[in-house]
Amino acid sequence: MITTNIDQAIDALINGEVIAIPTETVYGLAGNAFDEAAIKKIFTLKKRPFYNPLIVHIKSADYLHTIADDIPEIAFEMAKYFWPGPLTLILKKQKFISDFITAGKDTVAIRVPNHPVALELLNNLEFPLAAPSANPFGSISPTSANHVFNYFKKELKVVLDGGVCEKGLESTIVGFEENQLILYRHGSVSIEAIEAKFGKVILATSNDKTPTAPGMLSRHYAPSTDTYLTDNVIELLKNFEGKKIGLLLFNKAMNAANVIVQEVLSENSDLNEAAKGLYAALHRLDNSNVDIIIAERFPDKGLGKTINDRLERAIKK
Ligand code: AMP
Ligand code: MG
């Protein structure tokens, strides 16, 4: 059920239930991070393989040491600069943190969400919240309470409604190795914003069998409709004569035959606005009875990099 009743959400979490919560990135499927039964419920609901770790959401950077150990100084500095906000830090875990949260790794992912409802929740709880995005494994992330409800229906007793997510893309995930910043997932904080303040960020390498971060799986964030990504929409359209087509475009609508729906993400060419609307547009396209979705590649800078990363993982493989 969709509700704005925060007390109901608090009660459910204290009782070991899993609920959906709003954050500024996407909606999360949250449970008590110190309750292994609750954590297992998250995996079951999401049909998420156990090799995919979760993010631990804490109320402020002051609680970092309750989850992580041997925290490098730069992690505190980044936390101070970006939190509350869409940057997740990968740190050495405290011994007692459940292997289900970390997928057996000795590192744990942590962030402080920047959403008034999520923070109010955390401030009323005596435990942190473990949460992945509130979508079935591999599908498009939810950026509204309705998206979550449409995925889980009665399976979720509480979907706490905090409006449309302000950022609309998952958090950026960064770890630390020998004084080097490692990027595990592109996200709502651009690489440029991190590098301007903290120096060079190196991309983590991964393969599908042992993904360093599940967001790195080659197919993830995917609509059920076959999706293509291209630099030249007009050219690609020629391959699909007679098909019903949905377009996902950056800043301008197009005049073309067979195009049934078009989603233009930012007429002002604003990448933040495009990021915010990306998943909602994909949800609409996926539900619009088209045969295929064609997405245009975005400018390869700032959040355009994150949008392209998600579209790469949404395409037909
Ligand atoms: P979600 O945002 O729904 O994908 O769920 C949490 C994300 O956190 C996963 O996709 C992982 O990419 C990331 N994550 C959690 N723990 C770790 C870790 N120890 N190392 C790398 N990535 C992690
Ligand atoms: Mg996810």
PDB file of N, CA and C and ligand atoms in Angstrom, residues 46 48 133 135 141 170 220, ligand 2:
ATOM      1  N   LYS A  46      13.175  -9.088  -4.089  1.00  0.00           N
ATOM      2  CA  LYS A  46      13.783  -8.494  -5.278  1.00  0.00           C
ATOM      3  C   LYS A  46      14.243  -9.551  -6.279  1.00  0.00           C
ATOM      4  N   ARG A  48      16.933 -11.057  -6.051  1.00  0.00           N
ATOM      5  CA  ARG A  48      18.299 -10.606  -6.280  1.00  0.00           C
ATOM      6  C   ARG A  48      19.260 -11.715  -5.910  1.00  0.00           C
ATOM      7  N   SER A 133      17.877  -0.840  -4.750  1.00  0.00           N
ATOM      8  CA  SER A 133      16.746  -0.170  -5.389  1.00  0.00           C
ATOM      9  C   SER A 133      15.504  -1.074  -5.339  1.00  0.00           C
ATOM     10  N   ASN A 135      13.230  -2.436  -7.160  1.00  0.00           N
ATOM     11  CA  ASN A 135      12.741  -3.026  -8.408  1.00  0.00           C
ATOM     12  C   ASN A 135      13.168  -4.491  -8.433  1.00  0.00           C
ATOM     13  N   SER A 141      14.882   0.933 -12.567  1.00  0.00           N
ATOM     14  CA  SER A 141      14.747   1.409 -11.182  1.00  0.00           C
ATOM     15  C   SER A 141      13.524   2.322 -11.042  1.00  0.00           C
ATOM     16  N   GLU A 170      20.777   6.234  -9.627  1.00  0.00           N
ATOM     17  CA  GLU A 170      21.407   5.674  -8.437  1.00  0.00           C
ATOM     18  C   GLU A 170      22.631   6.493  -8.007  1.00  0.00           C
ATOM     19  N   HIS A 220      21.229  -4.772 -17.074  1.00  0.00           N
ATOM     20  CA  HIS A 220      20.745  -4.314 -15.775  1.00  0.00           C
ATOM     21  C   HIS A 220      19.906  -3.101 -16.140  1.00  0.00           C
TER      22      HIS A 220
HETATM   23 MG    MG B   2      19.515  -1.478  -8.404  1.00  0.00          MG
END
